[in-house]
PDB file of C-alpha atoms in Angstrom:
ATOM      1  CA  MET A  67      45.433 -64.296  89.866  1.00 46.00           C
ATOM      2  CA  THR A  68      46.050 -62.549  87.053  1.00 49.00           C
ATOM      3  CA  ALA A  69      49.786 -64.031  86.584  1.00 49.00           C
ATOM      4  CA  ALA A  70      48.322 -67.554  87.150  1.00 49.00           C
ATOM      5  CA  ARG A  71      45.904 -67.371  84.166  1.00 51.00           C
ATOM      6  CA  SER A  72      48.264 -65.897  81.889  1.00 53.00           C
ATOM      7  CA  ALA A  73      51.037 -68.961  82.363  1.00 55.00           C
ATOM      8  CA  PRO A  74      48.402 -71.430  81.392  1.00 60.00           C
ATOM      9  CA  SER A  75      47.048 -69.452  78.347  1.00 67.00           C
ATOM     10  CA  ARG A  76      50.810 -68.778  77.087  1.00 69.00           C
ATOM     11  CA  ALA A  77      51.313 -72.472  77.514  1.00 70.00           C
ATOM     12  CA  SER A  78      48.088 -73.750  75.543  1.00 77.00           C
ATOM     13  CA  GLY A  79      49.209 -70.788  72.916  1.00 75.00           C
ATOM     14  CA  LEU A  80      52.296 -72.784  72.315  1.00 76.00           C
ATOM     15  CA  ALA A  81      50.980 -76.003  72.192  1.00 79.00           C
ATOM     16  CA  VAL A  82      48.577 -74.506  69.115  1.00 81.00           C
ATOM     17  CA  LEU A  83      51.393 -72.956  67.473  1.00 79.00           C
ATOM     18  CA  ILE A  84      53.711 -76.182  67.716  1.00 80.00           C
ATOM     19  CA  PHE A  85      50.539 -78.291  66.294  1.00 79.00           C
ATOM     20  CA  LEU A  86      50.252 -75.810  63.503  1.00 81.00           C
ATOM     21  CA  VAL A  87      53.832 -76.092  62.440  1.00 80.00           C
ATOM     22  CA  LEU A  88      53.473 -80.007  62.864  1.00 80.00           C
ATOM     23  CA  VAL A  89      50.758 -79.904  60.416  1.00 81.00           C
ATOM     24  CA  CYS A  90      51.687 -77.397  58.150  1.00 83.00           C
ATOM     25  CA  SER A  91      55.628 -78.054  57.762  1.00 83.00           C
ATOM     26  CA  PRO A  92      55.172 -81.402  55.714  1.00 80.00           C
ATOM     27  CA  CYS A  93      52.201 -79.892  53.512  1.00 83.00           C
ATOM     28  CA  LEU A  94      54.727 -76.968  52.863  1.00 82.00           C
ATOM     29  CA  GLY A  95      57.173 -79.298  51.975  1.00 78.00           C
ATOM     30  CA  LEU A  96      55.302 -81.513  49.840  1.00 77.00           C
ATOM     31  CA  GLY A  97      54.151 -78.037  48.436  1.00 77.00           C
ATOM     32  CA  GLY A  98      57.486 -77.136  47.321  1.00 75.00           C
ATOM     33  CA  ALA A  99      58.374 -80.458  45.728  1.00 68.00           C
ATOM     34  CA  LEU A 100      55.264 -80.509  43.586  1.00 68.00           C
ATOM     35  CA  ALA A 101      55.975 -76.430  42.402  1.00 71.00           C
ATOM     36  CA  TYR A 102      59.665 -77.808  41.574  1.00 65.00           C
ATOM     37  CA  GLN A 103      58.388 -80.474  39.566  1.00 62.00           C
ATOM     38  CA  ALA A 104      55.492 -78.630  37.610  1.00 62.00           C
ATOM     39  CA  ASN A 105      58.330 -75.789  37.093  1.00 62.00           C
ATOM     40  CA  ASP A 106      61.006 -78.178  35.579  1.00 56.00           C
ATOM     41  CA  GLY A 107      63.322 -77.277  38.388  1.00 51.00           C
ATOM     42  CA  PRO A 108      66.252 -79.481  36.627  1.00 52.00           C
ATOM     43  CA  ALA A 109      66.154 -77.554  33.301  1.00 51.00           C
ATOM     44  CA  ARG A 110      66.316 -73.946  35.235  1.00 53.00           C
ATOM     45  CA  PHE A 111      69.988 -75.140  35.938  1.00 54.00           C
ATOM     46  CA  THR A 112      71.131 -76.648  32.586  1.00 74.00           C
ATOM     47  CA  ARG A 113      72.959 -74.243  30.132  1.00 87.00           C
ATOM     48  CA  TRP A 114      74.559 -74.795  26.590  1.00 93.00           C
ATOM     49  CA  ARG A 115      78.282 -76.459  27.258  1.00 91.00           C
ATOM     50  CA  SER A 116      81.098 -76.286  24.780  1.00 92.00           C
ATOM     51  CA  LEU A 117      82.160 -79.758  23.561  1.00 93.00           C
ATOM     52  CA  GLY A 118      85.233 -78.002  21.673  1.00 91.00           C
ATOM     53  CA  ALA A 119      86.027 -78.604  17.609  1.00 92.00           C
ATOM     54  CA  PRO A 120      87.038 -81.665  16.104  1.00 93.00           C
ATOM     55  CA  PRO A 121      90.426 -81.540  14.621  1.00 92.00           C
ATOM     56  CA  GLU A 122      89.125 -80.145  10.991  1.00 93.00           C
ATOM     57  CA  ALA A 123      86.286 -77.847  10.120  1.00 94.00           C
ATOM     58  CA  ALA A 124      83.067 -79.276  10.985  1.00 95.00           C
ATOM     59  CA  VAL A 125      80.138 -78.481   8.420  1.00 96.00           C
ATOM     60  CA  ALA A 126      77.206 -80.744   9.304  1.00 96.00           C
ATOM     61  CA  PHE A 127      75.693 -83.220  11.765  1.00 97.00           C
ATOM     62  CA  VAL A 128      75.713 -87.124  10.489  1.00 96.00           C
ATOM     63  CA  ALA A 129      74.414 -88.841  13.330  1.00 95.00           C
ATOM     64  CA  ALA A 130      73.279 -88.500  17.090  1.00 96.00           C
ATOM     65  CA  ASP A 131      71.555 -89.533  20.438  1.00 94.00           C
ATOM     66  CA  PRO A 132      72.040 -87.914  23.957  1.00 94.00           C
ATOM     67  CA  MET A 133      75.277 -89.978  24.525  1.00 93.00           C
ATOM     68  CA  VAL A 134      77.305 -89.124  21.427  1.00 95.00           C
ATOM     69  CA  VAL A 135      77.258 -86.942  18.262  1.00 96.00           C
ATOM     70  CA  TYR A 136      79.020 -87.352  15.149  1.00 97.00           C
ATOM     71  CA  VAL A 137      79.851 -84.621  12.816  1.00 97.00           C
ATOM     72  CA  GLU A 138      81.197 -84.266   9.044  1.00 96.00           C
ATOM     73  CA  THR A 139      84.521 -81.773   8.195  1.00 96.00           C
ATOM     74  CA  GLU A 140      85.224 -80.572   5.407  1.00 95.00           C
ATOM     75  CA  THR A 141      87.738 -83.463   4.084  1.00 94.00           C
ATOM     76  CA  GLY A 142      84.609 -85.840   4.646  1.00 94.00           C
ATOM     77  CA  THR A 143      85.527 -87.451   7.778  1.00 96.00           C
ATOM     78  CA  VAL A 144      83.661 -88.327  10.146  1.00 97.00           C
ATOM     79  CA  TYR A 145      84.120 -87.492  14.121  1.00 96.00           C
ATOM     80  CA  ALA A 146      82.549 -88.457  17.337  1.00 96.00           C
ATOM     81  CA  CYS A 147      82.185 -87.290  21.019  1.00 94.00           C
ATOM     82  CA  ARG A 148      80.496 -88.273  23.814  1.00 92.00           C
ATOM     83  CA  PRO A 149      79.546 -85.280  25.709  1.00 90.00           C
ATOM     84  CA  LYS A 150      79.775 -87.161  29.248  1.00 84.00           C
ATOM     85  CA  ARG A 151      83.656 -87.407  28.535  1.00 75.00           C
ATOM     86  CA  ALA A 152      83.790 -84.083  27.086  1.00 71.00           C
ATOM     87  CA  SER A 153      85.805 -81.290  27.518  1.00 65.00           C
ATOM     88  CA  SER A 154      85.554 -77.622  26.079  1.00 55.00           C
ATOM     89  CA  ASP A 155      89.422 -78.272  24.582  1.00 58.00           C
ATOM     90  CA  GLY A 156      87.791 -80.457  22.155  1.00 56.00           C
ATOM     91  CA  ALA A 157      89.893 -83.666  23.395  1.00 76.00           C
ATOM     92  CA  CYS A 158      86.697 -86.103  23.181  1.00 88.00           C
ATOM     93  CA  TRP A 159      86.587 -85.667  19.438  1.00 93.00           C
ATOM     94  CA  GLN A 160      87.902 -89.371  17.923  1.00 93.00           C
ATOM     95  CA  PRO A 161      87.528 -90.204  14.367  1.00 95.00           C
ATOM     96  CA  ALA A 162      84.768 -92.728  13.613  1.00 94.00           C
ATOM     97  CA  ALA A 163      83.205 -94.799  10.998  1.00 90.00           C
ATOM     98  CA  ALA A 164      79.841 -96.123   9.571  1.00 88.00           C
ATOM     99  CA  PRO A 165      77.789 -97.652  10.873  1.00 91.00           C
ATOM    100  CA  TYR A 166      77.333 -95.306  13.658  1.00 92.00           C
ATOM    101  CA  ASP A 167      76.755 -96.343  17.331  1.00 90.00           C
ATOM    102  CA  ILE A 168      73.362 -94.565  18.494  1.00 92.00           C
ATOM    103  CA  ASP A 169      70.677 -95.816  20.284  1.00 92.00           C
ATOM    104  CA  PRO A 170      67.950 -97.437  17.977  1.00 92.00           C
ATOM    105  CA  GLU A 171      65.464 -95.641  20.321  1.00 91.00           C
ATOM    106  CA  ALA A 172      66.765 -92.054  18.927  1.00 92.00           C
ATOM    107  CA  ASP A 173      63.572 -89.938  18.557  1.00 92.00           C
ATOM    108  CA  PHE A 174      64.091 -87.032  16.492  1.00 93.00           C
ATOM    109  CA  GLU A 175      60.458 -85.812  16.116  1.00 92.00           C
ATOM    110  CA  HIS A 176      59.519 -85.599  20.258  1.00 90.00           C
ATOM    111  CA  SER A 177      60.953 -83.190  22.853  1.00 88.00           C
ATOM    112  CA  VAL A 178      61.150 -84.110  26.305  1.00 85.00           C
ATOM    113  CA  TYR A 179      61.494 -80.723  27.941  1.00 85.00           C
ATOM    114  CA  SER A 180      58.318 -78.835  26.615  1.00 78.00           C
ATOM    115  CA  GLY A 181      59.702 -75.396  28.265  1.00 81.00           C
ATOM    116  CA  ASP A 182      61.708 -72.825  26.572  1.00 84.00           C
ATOM    117  CA  VAL A 183      65.418 -73.329  26.036  1.00 87.00           C
ATOM    118  CA  PRO A 184      67.939 -70.614  25.500  1.00 90.00           C
ATOM    119  CA  PRO A 185      69.245 -70.279  21.937  1.00 93.00           C
ATOM    120  CA  PRO A 186      72.640 -71.525  21.226  1.00 94.00           C
ATOM    121  CA  PRO A 187      75.227 -69.015  22.214  1.00 92.00           C
ATOM    122  CA  GLY A 188      76.196 -68.134  18.542  1.00 93.00           C
ATOM    123  CA  GLU A 189      75.177 -67.905  14.980  1.00 95.00           C
ATOM    124  CA  THR A 190      74.491 -71.304  13.851  1.00 96.00           C
ATOM    125  CA  ARG A 191      75.544 -73.647  10.863  1.00 95.00           C
ATOM    126  CA  ASP A 192      73.623 -77.033  11.783  1.00 96.00           C
ATOM    127  CA  VAL A 193      71.405 -77.979  14.515  1.00 96.00           C
ATOM    128  CA  VAL A 194      70.032 -81.698  15.589  1.00 96.00           C
ATOM    129  CA  PHE A 195      67.915 -82.286  18.460  1.00 94.00           C
ATOM    130  CA  VAL A 196      67.312 -85.756  19.680  1.00 96.00           C
ATOM    131  CA  SER A 197      65.569 -87.630  22.571  1.00 95.00           C
ATOM    132  CA  ILE A 198      65.502 -90.967  24.099  1.00 93.00           C
ATOM    133  CA  PHE A 199      62.309 -92.317  25.988  1.00 92.00           C
ATOM    134  CA  TYR A 200      62.486 -95.174  28.349  1.00 87.00           C
ATOM    135  CA  ALA A 201      59.989 -96.784  30.655  1.00 85.00           C
ATOM    136  CA  ASP A 202      61.324 -94.749  34.007  1.00 81.00           C
ATOM    137  CA  ALA A 203      63.536 -91.940  32.185  1.00 86.00           C
ATOM    138  CA  ALA A 204      64.044 -89.713  29.301  1.00 89.00           C
ATOM    139  CA  PHE A 205      66.799 -88.148  27.623  1.00 92.00           C
ATOM    140  CA  GLU A 206      67.329 -85.055  25.492  1.00 94.00           C
ATOM    141  CA  ALA A 207      70.102 -83.847  23.627  1.00 94.00           C
ATOM    142  CA  ARG A 208      70.470 -80.652  21.478  1.00 95.00           C
ATOM    143  CA  TYR A 209      73.216 -80.194  19.806  1.00 97.00           C
ATOM    144  CA  ALA A 210      74.512 -76.992  17.736  1.00 97.00           C
ATOM    145  CA  LEU A 211      77.378 -76.255  15.202  1.00 97.00           C
ATOM    146  CA  LEU A 212      78.474 -72.811  15.613  1.00 97.00           C
ATOM    147  CA  ALA A 213      79.698 -70.521  12.954  1.00 95.00           C
ATOM    148  CA  ASP A 214      83.117 -70.532  14.579  1.00 93.00           C
ATOM    149  CA  GLY A 215      83.385 -74.436  14.235  1.00 93.00           C
ATOM    150  CA  THR A 216      82.673 -75.183  17.665  1.00 94.00           C
ATOM    151  CA  ILE A 217      79.980 -77.661  18.846  1.00 94.00           C
ATOM    152  CA  TRP A 218      77.830 -76.852  21.436  1.00 95.00           C
ATOM    153  CA  VAL A 219      75.361 -79.154  23.462  1.00 95.00           C
ATOM    154  CA  TRP A 220      72.410 -78.659  25.568  1.00 94.00           C
ATOM    155  CA  GLU A 221      71.214 -81.885  27.943  1.00 92.00           C
ATOM    156  CA  TYR A 222      68.017 -82.192  30.003  1.00 89.00           C
ATOM    157  CA  SER A 223      66.845 -85.668  31.693  1.00 83.00           C
ATOM    158  CA  ALA A 224      63.655 -86.463  33.473  1.00 80.00           C
ATOM    159  CA  SER A 225      63.436 -89.671  35.754  1.00 70.00           C
ATOM    160  CA  SER A 226      60.515 -90.955  37.414  1.00 61.00           C
ATOM    161  CA  ASN A 227      62.150 -92.317  40.157  1.00 59.00           C
ATOM    162  CA  LEU A 228      63.961 -88.916  40.933  1.00 60.00           C
ATOM    163  CA  ALA A 229      60.845 -87.311  40.286  1.00 60.00           C
ATOM    164  CA  LEU A 230      59.363 -89.517  43.162  1.00 62.00           C
ATOM    165  CA  LEU A 231      62.207 -89.166  45.248  1.00 65.00           C
ATOM    166  CA  VAL A 232      61.778 -85.485  45.184  1.00 67.00           C
ATOM    167  CA  LEU A 233      57.977 -85.962  46.002  1.00 67.00           C
ATOM    168  CA  LEU A 234      58.663 -88.052  49.015  1.00 71.00           C
ATOM    169  CA  ALA A 235      61.421 -85.553  50.421  1.00 74.00           C
ATOM    170  CA  GLY A 236      59.346 -82.578  49.969  1.00 77.00           C
ATOM    171  CA  PRO A 237      57.549 -83.397  53.357  1.00 80.00           C
ATOM    172  CA  VAL A 238      60.487 -84.821  55.115  1.00 81.00           C
ATOM    173  CA  VAL A 239      62.390 -81.379  54.622  1.00 83.00           C
ATOM    174  CA  GLY A 240      59.533 -79.666  55.488  1.00 83.00           C
ATOM    175  CA  LEU A 241      58.873 -81.541  58.803  1.00 81.00           C
ATOM    176  CA  ALA A 242      62.651 -81.337  59.572  1.00 87.00           C
ATOM    177  CA  LEU A 243      62.590 -77.708  58.996  1.00 87.00           C
ATOM    178  CA  GLY A 244      59.438 -77.696  61.313  1.00 84.00           C
ATOM    179  CA  LEU A 245      61.091 -79.267  63.832  1.00 86.00           C
ATOM    180  CA  VAL A 246      64.273 -76.833  64.095  1.00 87.00           C
ATOM    181  CA  VAL A 247      61.071 -73.781  64.491  1.00 85.00           C
ATOM    182  CA  ILE A 248      59.514 -75.802  67.340  1.00 84.00           C
ATOM    183  CA  VAL A 249      62.745 -75.883  69.090  1.00 86.00           C
ATOM    184  CA  ILE A 250      63.697 -72.473  68.551  1.00 87.00           C
ATOM    185  CA  LEU A 251      59.988 -71.442  70.119  1.00 82.00           C
ATOM    186  CA  LEU A 252      60.741 -73.617  72.995  1.00 83.00           C
ATOM    187  CA  ILE A 253      63.856 -72.176  73.759  1.00 85.00           C
ATOM    188  CA  ALA A 254      62.602 -68.785  73.441  1.00 81.00           C
ATOM    189  CA  ASN A 255      59.794 -69.691  75.421  1.00 78.00           C
ATOM    190  CA  ALA A 256      61.848 -70.926  78.201  1.00 80.00           C
ATOM    191  CA  ARG A 257      63.910 -67.981  78.158  1.00 82.00           C
ATOM    192  CA  ALA A 258      60.668 -65.584  78.446  1.00 77.00           C
ATOM    193  CA  GLN A 259      59.329 -67.835  81.181  1.00 76.00           C
ATOM    194  CA  ARG A 260      63.183 -67.523  82.925  1.00 77.00           C
ATOM    195  CA  GLY A 261      63.131 -63.566  82.504  1.00 71.00           C
ATOM    196  CA  ALA A 262      59.125 -63.724  84.175  1.00 69.00           C
ATOM    197  CA  SER A 263      59.918 -65.564  86.988  1.00 70.00           C
ATOM    198  CA  ALA A 264      63.242 -63.354  87.593  1.00 66.00           C
ATOM    199  CA  GLY A 265      61.242 -60.092  87.295  1.00 59.00           C
TER     200      GLY A 265
END
C-alpha cells in the first residue's frame, strides 16, 4: 500500500516541479534581459581600439563624427580615417580637404553612454567626444590622440530595435532552457522508476 501511495505522490511532485519550471524560466529570462539592458551590457565589451597614425605627425583633431575623424598634422595637412574600415597599421588615413564630411547631426555636448569609460591607453595630446542621435538609434565615438602619435577610438551604439529584440529574446531563451531542464527531469524520473521496478 505504501508503494502505491508513493508513486502518485512522486508523479504529482514531478508535475508541480515541471509547472514551476515552465512558469519561472521565461520570467528569469526576462529578468536576465532587463539586467543586461540596465547594466549597459554592450558597453562592457567595448575597448579602446587603435586607428594607427597618419603618414605625418598629428597635432590636433579638426572635425569628427562617429563614422569619420579628421586630424591636422605638423605640416598643416589634414588626414581622414573611417574607424569601421580601419586597421591598427594606419592604412585608413587618407588626405582630406575642407569642407569636412561630417554628419550635420553631430553632437559634441551630449553623451550616449552614461557609464564610466576607461581612460585612453596612454598620455593624450588631444581628445574629442562626439555623438549622433537618431529616432531609433544613437552612436558615440571618443577619439584620443596619444603622445606617441597614434590615434585611438572608443565606440558605443544604442539601438531601440536591438533593445526590443533582447527583451523579446529573454523569455524565449529562458523557456528553452526550462524545457531542457524538464527533459532532464523526465529522463531522470524514468530511470528512477525503472530502477525501482527492477528492484
